[in-house]
Coordinates of C-alpha atoms and ligand atoms in Angstrom, one line a residue:
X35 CA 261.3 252.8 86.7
X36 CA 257.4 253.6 87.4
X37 CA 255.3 255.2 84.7
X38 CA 252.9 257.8 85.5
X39 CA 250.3 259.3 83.9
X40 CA 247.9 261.9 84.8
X41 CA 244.4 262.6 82.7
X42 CA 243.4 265.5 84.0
X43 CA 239.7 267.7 83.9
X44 CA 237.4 264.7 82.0
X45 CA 233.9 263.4 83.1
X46 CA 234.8 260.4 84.6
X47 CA 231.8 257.7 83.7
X48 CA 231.3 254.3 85.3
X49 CA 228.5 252.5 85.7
X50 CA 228.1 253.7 88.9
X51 CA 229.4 256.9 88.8
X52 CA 229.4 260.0 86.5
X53 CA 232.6 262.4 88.4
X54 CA 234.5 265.1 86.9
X55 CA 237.8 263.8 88.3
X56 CA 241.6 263.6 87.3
X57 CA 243.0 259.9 86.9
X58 CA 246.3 258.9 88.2
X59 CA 247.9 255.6 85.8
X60 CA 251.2 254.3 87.0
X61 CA 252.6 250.9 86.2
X62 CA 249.7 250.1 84.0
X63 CA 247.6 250.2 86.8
X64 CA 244.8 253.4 88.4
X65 CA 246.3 254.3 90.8
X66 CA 243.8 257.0 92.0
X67 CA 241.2 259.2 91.2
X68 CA 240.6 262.8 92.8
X69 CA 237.9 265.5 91.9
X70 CA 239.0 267.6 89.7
X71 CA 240.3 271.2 90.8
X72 CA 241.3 270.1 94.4
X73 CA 244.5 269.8 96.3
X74 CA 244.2 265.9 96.1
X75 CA 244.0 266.1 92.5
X76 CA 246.7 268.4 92.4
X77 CA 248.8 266.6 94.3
X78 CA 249.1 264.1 91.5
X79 CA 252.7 264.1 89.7
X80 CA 253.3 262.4 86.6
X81 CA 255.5 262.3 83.6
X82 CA 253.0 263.2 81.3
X83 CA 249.5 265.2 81.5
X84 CA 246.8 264.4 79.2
X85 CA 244.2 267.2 79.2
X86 CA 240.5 265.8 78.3
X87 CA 238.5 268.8 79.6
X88 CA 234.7 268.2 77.8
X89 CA 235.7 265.0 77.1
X90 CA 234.8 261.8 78.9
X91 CA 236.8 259.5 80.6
X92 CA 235.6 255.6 80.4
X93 CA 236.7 252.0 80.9
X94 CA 238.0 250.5 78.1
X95 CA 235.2 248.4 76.5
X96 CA 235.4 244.9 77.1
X97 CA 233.8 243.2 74.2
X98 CA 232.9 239.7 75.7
X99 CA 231.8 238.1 72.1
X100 CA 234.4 237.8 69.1
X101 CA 235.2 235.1 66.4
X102 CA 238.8 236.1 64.7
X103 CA 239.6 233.8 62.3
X104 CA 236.4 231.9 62.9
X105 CA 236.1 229.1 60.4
X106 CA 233.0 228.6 59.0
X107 CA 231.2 227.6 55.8
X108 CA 234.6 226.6 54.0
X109 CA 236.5 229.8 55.1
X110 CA 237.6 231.7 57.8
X111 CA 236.1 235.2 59.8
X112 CA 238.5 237.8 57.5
X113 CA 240.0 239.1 60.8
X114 CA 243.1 238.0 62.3
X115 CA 243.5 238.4 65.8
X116 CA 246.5 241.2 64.4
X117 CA 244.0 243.5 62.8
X118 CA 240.6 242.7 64.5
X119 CA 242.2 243.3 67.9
X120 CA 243.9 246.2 66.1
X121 CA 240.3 247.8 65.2
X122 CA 238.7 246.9 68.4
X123 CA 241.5 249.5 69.9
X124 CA 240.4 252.3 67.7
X125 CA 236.9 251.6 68.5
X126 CA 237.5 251.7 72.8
X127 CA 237.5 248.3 73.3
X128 CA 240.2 247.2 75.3
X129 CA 239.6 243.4 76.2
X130 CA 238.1 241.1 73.6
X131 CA 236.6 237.0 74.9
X132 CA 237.2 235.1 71.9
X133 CA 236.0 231.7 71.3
X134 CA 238.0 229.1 71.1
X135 CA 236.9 226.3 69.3
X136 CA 236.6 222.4 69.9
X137 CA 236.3 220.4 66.6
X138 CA 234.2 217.2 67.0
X139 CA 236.9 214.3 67.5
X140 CA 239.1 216.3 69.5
X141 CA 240.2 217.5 72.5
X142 CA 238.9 221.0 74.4
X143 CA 243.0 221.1 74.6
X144 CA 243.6 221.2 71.2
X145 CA 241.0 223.6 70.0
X146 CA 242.6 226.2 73.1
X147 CA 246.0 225.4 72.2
X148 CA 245.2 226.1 68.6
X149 CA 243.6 229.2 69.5
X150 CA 246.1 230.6 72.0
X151 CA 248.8 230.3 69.1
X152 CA 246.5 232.2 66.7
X153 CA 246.6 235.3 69.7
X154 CA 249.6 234.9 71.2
X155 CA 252.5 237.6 70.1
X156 CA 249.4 239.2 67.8
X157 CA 247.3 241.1 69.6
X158 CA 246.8 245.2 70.3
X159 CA 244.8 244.9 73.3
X160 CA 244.2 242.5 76.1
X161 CA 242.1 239.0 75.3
X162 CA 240.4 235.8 77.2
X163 CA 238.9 233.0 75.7
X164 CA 235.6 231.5 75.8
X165 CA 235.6 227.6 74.6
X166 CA 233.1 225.8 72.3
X167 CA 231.7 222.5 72.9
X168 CA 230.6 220.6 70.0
X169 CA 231.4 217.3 70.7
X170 CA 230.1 216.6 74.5
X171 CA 231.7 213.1 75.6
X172 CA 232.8 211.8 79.3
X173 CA 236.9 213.0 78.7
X174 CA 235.1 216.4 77.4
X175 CA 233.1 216.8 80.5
X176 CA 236.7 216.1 82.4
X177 CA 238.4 218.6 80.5
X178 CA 235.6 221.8 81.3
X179 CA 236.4 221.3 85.1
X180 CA 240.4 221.8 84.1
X181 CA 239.5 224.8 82.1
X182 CA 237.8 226.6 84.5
X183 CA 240.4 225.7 87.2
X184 CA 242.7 227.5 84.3
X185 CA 241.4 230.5 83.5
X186 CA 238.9 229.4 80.8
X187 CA 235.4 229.9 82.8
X188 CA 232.5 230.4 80.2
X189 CA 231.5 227.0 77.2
X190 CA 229.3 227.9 74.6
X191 CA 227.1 225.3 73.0
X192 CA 225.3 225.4 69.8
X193 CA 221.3 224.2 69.4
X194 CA 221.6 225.7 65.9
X195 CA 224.3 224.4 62.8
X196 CA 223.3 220.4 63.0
X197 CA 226.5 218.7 61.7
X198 CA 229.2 221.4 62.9
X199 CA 228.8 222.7 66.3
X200 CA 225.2 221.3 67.2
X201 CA 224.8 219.8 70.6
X202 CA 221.1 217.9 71.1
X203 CA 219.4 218.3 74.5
X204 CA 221.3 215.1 76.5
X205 CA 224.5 216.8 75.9
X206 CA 223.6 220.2 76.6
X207 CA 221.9 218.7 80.0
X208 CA 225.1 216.9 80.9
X209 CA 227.8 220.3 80.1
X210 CA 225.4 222.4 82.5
X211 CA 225.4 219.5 85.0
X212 CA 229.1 220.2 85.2
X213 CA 228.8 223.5 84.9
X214 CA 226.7 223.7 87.9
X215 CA 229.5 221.6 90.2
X216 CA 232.9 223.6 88.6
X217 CA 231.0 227.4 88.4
X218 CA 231.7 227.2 84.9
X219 CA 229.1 229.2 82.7
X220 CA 226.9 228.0 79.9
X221 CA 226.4 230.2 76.9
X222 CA 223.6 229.0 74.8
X223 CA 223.3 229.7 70.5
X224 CA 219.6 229.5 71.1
X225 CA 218.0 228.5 68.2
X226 CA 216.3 225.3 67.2
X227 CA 218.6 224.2 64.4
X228 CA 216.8 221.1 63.7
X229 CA 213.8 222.6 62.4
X230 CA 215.4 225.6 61.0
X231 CA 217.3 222.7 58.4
X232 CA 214.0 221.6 57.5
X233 CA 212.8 224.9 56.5
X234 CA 216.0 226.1 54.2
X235 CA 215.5 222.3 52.7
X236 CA 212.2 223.4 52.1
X237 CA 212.6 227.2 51.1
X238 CA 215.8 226.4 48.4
X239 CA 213.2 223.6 47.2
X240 CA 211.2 226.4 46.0
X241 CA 213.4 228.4 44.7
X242 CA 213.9 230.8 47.9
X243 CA 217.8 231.6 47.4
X244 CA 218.3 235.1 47.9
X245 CA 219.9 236.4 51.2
X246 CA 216.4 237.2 53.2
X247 CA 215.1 234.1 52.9
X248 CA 217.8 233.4 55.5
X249 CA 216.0 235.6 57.7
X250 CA 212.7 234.0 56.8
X251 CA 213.5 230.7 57.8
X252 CA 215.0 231.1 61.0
X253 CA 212.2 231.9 62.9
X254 CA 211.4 233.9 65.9
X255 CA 209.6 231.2 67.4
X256 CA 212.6 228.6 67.1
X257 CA 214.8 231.1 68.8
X258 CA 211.7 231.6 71.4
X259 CA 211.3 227.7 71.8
X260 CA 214.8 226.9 71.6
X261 CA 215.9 229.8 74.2
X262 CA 212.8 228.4 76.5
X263 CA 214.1 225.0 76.3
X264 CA 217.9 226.5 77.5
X265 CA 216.7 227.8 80.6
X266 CA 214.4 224.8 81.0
X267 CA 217.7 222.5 81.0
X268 CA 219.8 225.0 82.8
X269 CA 216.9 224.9 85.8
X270 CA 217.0 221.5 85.6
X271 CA 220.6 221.6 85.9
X272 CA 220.4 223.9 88.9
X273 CA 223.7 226.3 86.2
X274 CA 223.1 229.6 85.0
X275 CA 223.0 230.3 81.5
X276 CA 223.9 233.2 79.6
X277 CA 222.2 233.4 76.6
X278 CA 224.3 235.0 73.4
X279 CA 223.1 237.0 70.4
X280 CA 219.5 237.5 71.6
X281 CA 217.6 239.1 69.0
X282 CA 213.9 238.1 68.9
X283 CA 210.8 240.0 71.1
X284 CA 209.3 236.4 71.9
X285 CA 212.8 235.0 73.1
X286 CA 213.5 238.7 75.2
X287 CA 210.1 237.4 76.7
X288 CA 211.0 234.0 77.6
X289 CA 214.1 235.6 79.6
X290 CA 212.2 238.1 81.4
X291 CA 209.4 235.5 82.3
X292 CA 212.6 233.4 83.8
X293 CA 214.4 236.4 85.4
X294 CA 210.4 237.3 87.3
X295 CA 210.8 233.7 88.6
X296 CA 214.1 234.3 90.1
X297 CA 216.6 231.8 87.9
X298 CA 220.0 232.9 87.2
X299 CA 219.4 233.2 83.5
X300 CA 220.8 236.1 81.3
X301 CA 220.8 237.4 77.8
X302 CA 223.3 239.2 75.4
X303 CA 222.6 241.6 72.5
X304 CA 224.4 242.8 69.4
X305 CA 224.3 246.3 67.6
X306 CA 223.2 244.5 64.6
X307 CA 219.9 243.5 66.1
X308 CA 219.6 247.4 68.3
X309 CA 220.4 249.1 64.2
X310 CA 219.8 246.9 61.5
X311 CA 216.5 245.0 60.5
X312 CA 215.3 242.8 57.4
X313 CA 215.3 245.6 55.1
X314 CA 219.4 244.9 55.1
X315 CA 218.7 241.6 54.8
X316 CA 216.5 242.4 51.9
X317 CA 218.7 244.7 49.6
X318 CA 218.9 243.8 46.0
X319 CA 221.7 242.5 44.2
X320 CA 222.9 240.0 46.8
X321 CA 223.7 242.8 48.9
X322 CA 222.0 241.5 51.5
X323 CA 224.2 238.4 51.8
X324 CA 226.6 241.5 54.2
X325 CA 223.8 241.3 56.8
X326 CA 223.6 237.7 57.2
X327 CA 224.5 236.2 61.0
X328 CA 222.3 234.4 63.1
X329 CA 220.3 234.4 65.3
X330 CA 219.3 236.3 62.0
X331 CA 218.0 240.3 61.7
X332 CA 214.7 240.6 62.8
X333 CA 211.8 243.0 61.1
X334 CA 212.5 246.3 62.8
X335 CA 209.5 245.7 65.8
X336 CA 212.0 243.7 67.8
X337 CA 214.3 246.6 68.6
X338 CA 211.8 248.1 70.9
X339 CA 212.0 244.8 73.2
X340 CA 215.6 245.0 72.9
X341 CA 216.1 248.6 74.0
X342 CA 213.5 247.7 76.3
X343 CA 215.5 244.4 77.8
X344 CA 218.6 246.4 78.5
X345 CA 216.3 249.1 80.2
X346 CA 215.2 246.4 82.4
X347 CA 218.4 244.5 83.1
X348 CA 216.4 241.0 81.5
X349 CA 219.1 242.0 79.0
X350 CA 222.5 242.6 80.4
X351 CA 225.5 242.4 77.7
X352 CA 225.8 244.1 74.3
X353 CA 228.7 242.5 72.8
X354 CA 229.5 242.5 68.8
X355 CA 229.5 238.6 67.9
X356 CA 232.1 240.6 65.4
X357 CA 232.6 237.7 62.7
X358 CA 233.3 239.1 59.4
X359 CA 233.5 237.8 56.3
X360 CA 234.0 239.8 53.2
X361 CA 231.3 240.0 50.5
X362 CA 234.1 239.8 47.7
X363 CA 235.1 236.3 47.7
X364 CA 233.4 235.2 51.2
X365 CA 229.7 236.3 51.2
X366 CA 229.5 235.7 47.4
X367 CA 230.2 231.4 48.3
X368 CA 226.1 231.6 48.9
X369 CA 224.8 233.1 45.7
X370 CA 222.5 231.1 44.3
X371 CA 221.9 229.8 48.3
X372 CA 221.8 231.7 50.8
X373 CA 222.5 228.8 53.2
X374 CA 225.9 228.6 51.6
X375 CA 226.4 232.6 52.6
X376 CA 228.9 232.5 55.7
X377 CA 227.5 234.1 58.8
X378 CA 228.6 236.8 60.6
X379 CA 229.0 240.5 61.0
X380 CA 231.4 242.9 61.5
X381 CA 231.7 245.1 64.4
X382 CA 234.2 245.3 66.7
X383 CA 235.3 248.5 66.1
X384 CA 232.1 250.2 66.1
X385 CA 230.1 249.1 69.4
X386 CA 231.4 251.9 71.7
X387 CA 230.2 254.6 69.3
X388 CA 227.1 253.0 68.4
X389 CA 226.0 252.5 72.1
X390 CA 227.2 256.1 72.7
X391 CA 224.5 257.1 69.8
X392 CA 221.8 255.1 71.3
X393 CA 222.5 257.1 74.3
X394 CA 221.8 260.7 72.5
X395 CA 218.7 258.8 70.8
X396 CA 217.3 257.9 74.7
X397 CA 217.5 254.4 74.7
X398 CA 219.7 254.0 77.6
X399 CA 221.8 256.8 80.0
X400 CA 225.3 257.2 80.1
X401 CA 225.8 254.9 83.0
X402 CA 224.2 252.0 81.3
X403 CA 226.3 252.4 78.3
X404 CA 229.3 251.7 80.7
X405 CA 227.5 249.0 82.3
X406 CA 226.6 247.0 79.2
X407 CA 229.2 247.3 77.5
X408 CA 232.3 247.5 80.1
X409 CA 231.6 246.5 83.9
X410 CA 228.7 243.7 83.3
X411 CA 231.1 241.8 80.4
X412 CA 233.8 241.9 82.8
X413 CA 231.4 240.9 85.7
X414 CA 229.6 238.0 83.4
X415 CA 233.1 236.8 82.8
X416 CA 235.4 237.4 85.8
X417 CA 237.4 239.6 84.5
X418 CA 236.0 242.7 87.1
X419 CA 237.4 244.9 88.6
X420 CA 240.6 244.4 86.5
X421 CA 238.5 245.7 83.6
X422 CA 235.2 247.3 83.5
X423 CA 235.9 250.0 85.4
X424 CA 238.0 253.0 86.6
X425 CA 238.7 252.4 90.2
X426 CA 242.7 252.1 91.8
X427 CA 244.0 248.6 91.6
X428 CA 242.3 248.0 87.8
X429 CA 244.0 247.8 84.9
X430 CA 244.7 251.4 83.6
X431 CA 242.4 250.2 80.5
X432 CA 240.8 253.5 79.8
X433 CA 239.4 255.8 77.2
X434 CA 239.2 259.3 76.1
X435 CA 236.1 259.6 74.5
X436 CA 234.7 263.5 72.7
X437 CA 231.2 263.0 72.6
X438 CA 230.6 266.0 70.3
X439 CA 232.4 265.2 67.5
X440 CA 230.9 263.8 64.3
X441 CA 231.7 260.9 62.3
X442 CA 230.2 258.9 59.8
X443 CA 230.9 254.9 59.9
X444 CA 232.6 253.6 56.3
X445 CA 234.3 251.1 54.9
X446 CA 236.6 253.7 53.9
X447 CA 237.8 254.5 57.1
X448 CA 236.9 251.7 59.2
X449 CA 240.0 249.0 60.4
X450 CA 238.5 246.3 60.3
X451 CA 239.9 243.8 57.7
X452 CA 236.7 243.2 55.8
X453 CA 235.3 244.8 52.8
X454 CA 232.4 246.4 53.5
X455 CA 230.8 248.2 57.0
X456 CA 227.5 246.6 58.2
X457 CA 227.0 250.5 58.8
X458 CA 227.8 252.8 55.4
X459 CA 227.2 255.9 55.5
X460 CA 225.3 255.8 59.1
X461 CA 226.0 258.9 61.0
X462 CA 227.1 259.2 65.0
X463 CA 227.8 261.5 67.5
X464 CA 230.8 261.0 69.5
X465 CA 234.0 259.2 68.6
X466 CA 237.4 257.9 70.6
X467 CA 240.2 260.2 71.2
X468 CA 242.3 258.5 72.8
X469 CA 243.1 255.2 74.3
X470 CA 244.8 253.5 77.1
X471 CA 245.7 249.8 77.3
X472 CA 247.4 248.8 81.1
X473 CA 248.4 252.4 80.7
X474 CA 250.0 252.5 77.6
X475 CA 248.6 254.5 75.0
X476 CA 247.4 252.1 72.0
X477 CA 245.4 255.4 69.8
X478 CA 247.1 258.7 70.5
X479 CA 244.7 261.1 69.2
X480 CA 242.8 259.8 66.4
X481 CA 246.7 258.0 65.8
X482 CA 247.5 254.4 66.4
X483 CA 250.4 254.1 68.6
X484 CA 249.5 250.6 69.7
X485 CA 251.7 247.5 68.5
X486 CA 250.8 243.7 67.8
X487 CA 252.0 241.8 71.0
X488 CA 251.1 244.4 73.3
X489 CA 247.8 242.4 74.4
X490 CA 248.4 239.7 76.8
X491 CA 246.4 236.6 77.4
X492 CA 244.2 236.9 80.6
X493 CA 243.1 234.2 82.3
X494 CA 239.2 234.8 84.3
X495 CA 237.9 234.2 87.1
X496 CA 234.1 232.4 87.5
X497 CA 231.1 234.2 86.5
X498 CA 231.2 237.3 89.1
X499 CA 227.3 238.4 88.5
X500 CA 225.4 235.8 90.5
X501 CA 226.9 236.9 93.7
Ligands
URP672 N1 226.7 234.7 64.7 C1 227.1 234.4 63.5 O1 226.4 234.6 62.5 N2 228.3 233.9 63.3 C2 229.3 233.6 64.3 C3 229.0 232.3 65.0 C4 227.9 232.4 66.1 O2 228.1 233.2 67.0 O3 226.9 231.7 66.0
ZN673 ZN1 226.1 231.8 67.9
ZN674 ZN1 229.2 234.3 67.9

């Protein structure tokens, strides 16, 4: 028996679009749209009416950069795939690209397979995977061509963490040579890890233990360099390269220079690096240790090039790189060194909102919030028009969002499974109502309907933003 839902009387945003309109869902799918107030729109018929008159109506956020249950640093990101996919629904986002990981000595296959059975019967909303490289070998290079054929399109690869995930320049070379023959897509930790290892050896040697000192030693400069030297390879290559947690001016300006010269080189941001700045990374009392990820925060100057980067399209994605770890018991492994302080933020549950706020501060319009953070993700990773967007034939991913009403982002009444928000206290206009996941309501009114299992693995297409 068909399904059908009707949201009726919202501002219907895309990122082409901005359409007061009603939205017809059946069978977890839009199955048409029709301006508001007209006898197409009242033609629709459905089982249940939703009204979100002075509300807006958006894609589900696709959120194209997680790490649940990441290990790292002798323990693991805090959330399950259970509870951070859980948050990501409250937040709007209703497809997460994880990253599966390859451990050296092993098989692509056996990181995926360990990763599918981490997600599968778990998750709220929909999910992909990305898969790290960290050991590049002939039987590797075999195995990315099967991937992609699969469903698994997009390999990151590490210039940063020597020992764990760290490829040098030879193997990076060889993963975008077959990259560039199977379409897959190369996403590049762009920081020169080498030299950064010399520098904590160096800055603990002195003494330098607390928190910022993390953010002192990993230098603009080795992001710039080691983000110039990406796009270098990837153009020798002839592969794209998407570039992942941008957050330095100088590194910004070695994608733009790239961009101006016509390669097919991109560049992701995080919230973290748009709101938060070395002050965090600076508070007393070891607090600082909740603000430490790399690419690390930057002093607050490099937001403007950010902002700027996303104005321009040299910056297309804002994704979370949501990694949390909790200070109690997680952070608190790197007191005394802060090299020893696992890396990651959370954030999953608070992009949406925190884009929607850089949108009443001017940053960016309404339609480039959609783009950024819904239709280019899907794009990037072939997941468009599935999701991304409100158009018939997508997945009825969709959210009602009220973009007058206040919150304030806590801890306290965050979902996330982690101790602390990267974002006490910080006030923000506009908040999700209401959300739809193929259809099925996942947050009912500030209520979570949703259930573990709901979200289904979903393979991707190539990358769908060169063409
Ligand atoms: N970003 C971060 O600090 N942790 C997650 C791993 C990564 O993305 O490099
Ligand atoms: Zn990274
Ligand atoms: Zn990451």
């Amino acid at each position: 028996m068909s399904t059908r839902t009707v949201i009726r009387g919202g501002l219907v945003i895309t990122a082409s679009d901005e359409v007061h309109a009603d939205v017809l869902m059946e069978d977890g799918r839009i199955a048409a749209l029709a301006a508001s107030g007209t006898p197409a729109a009242e033609a629709f018929t459905a089982e249940r009416t939703v009204d979100a008159t002075g509300k807006y109506v958006i894609p589900g956020g696709v959120d194209a950069h997680t790490h649940m249950e990441l290990p790292f640093g002798g323990t693991f990101a805090s959330d399950t795939f259970e509870t951070g996919t859980r948050a990501a629904a409250w937040g709007g986002t209703t497809t997460i690209v994880d990253f599966a990981v390859q451990s050296v000595g092993h098989t692509l296959r056996e990181g995926l397979d360990t990763w599918h059975a981490k997600a599968e019967g778990t998750c709220a909303i929909d999910y992909a995977f990305h898969m790290i490289v960290s050991d590049v070998n002939q039987e590797t290079l075999k195995e990315m061509d099967l991937l992609v054929e699969e469903g698994v399109t997009s390999f990151k690869q590490f210039m940063a963490y020597p020992g764990v995930f760290y490829s040098d320049d030879g193997q990076i070379l060889r993963a975008m040579q077959r990259s560039a023959d199977n379409g897959g897509l190369i996403m590049m930790h762009a920081e020169n890890g080498i030299a950064i290892d010399v520098l904590v050896e160096q800055a603990l040697a002195r003494g330098e233990t607390d928190p910022r000192f993390h953010g002192e030693v990993r230098k603009a400069l080795l992001e710039a360099e080691a983000t110039h030297r990406a796009i270098r390879l990837a153009q020798v290559a002839g592969a794209p390269l998407y570039v992942v947690h941008v957050s330095a001016t100088e590194a910004v300006a070695e994608l733009a220079r790239a961009r101006d010269d016509g390669l097919p080189v991109f560049g992701e941001t995080c919230p973290q690096y748009l709101f938060l700045s070395t002050d965090n990374l600076a508070e007393p009392d070891f607090e600082g240790a909740k603000y430490v990820c790399s690419t690390p925060l930057r002093p607050k100057e490099h937001q403007a090039a950010l902002w700027r980067g996303l104005r321009t399209n040299d910056l297309q994605v804002v994704s979370t790189d949501h990694c949390p770890f909790c200070f109690s018991g997680q952070k608190e492994l790197g007191r005394g060194d802060f090299s020893k302080i696992p890396n990651g933020l959370p954030g999953v549950e608070n992009r949406m909102d925190l884009l929607h706020q850089a949108v009443l501060d001017g940053h960016i319009g309404r339609r480039r919030w959609i783009e950024i953070a819904c239709a280019t993700p899907a794009r990037m990773f072939g997941l468009y028009p599935k999701k991304g967007t409100i158009a018939p034939g997508a997945d009825a991913d969709v959210v009602i969002y009220d973009p007058a009403a206040e919150q304030v982002l806590s801890a306290d009444t965050h979902h996330m499974n982690v101790d602390y928000s990267a974002y006490e206290g910080k006030r923000v206009t506009g908040r999700v109502e209401t959300v739809f996941s193929r259809g099925v309501p996942v947050v009912t009114d500030r209520e979570y309907t949703g259930h573990a299992g709901h979200g289904v693995y979903t393979p991707r297409s190539t990358c769908q933003y060169l063409n």
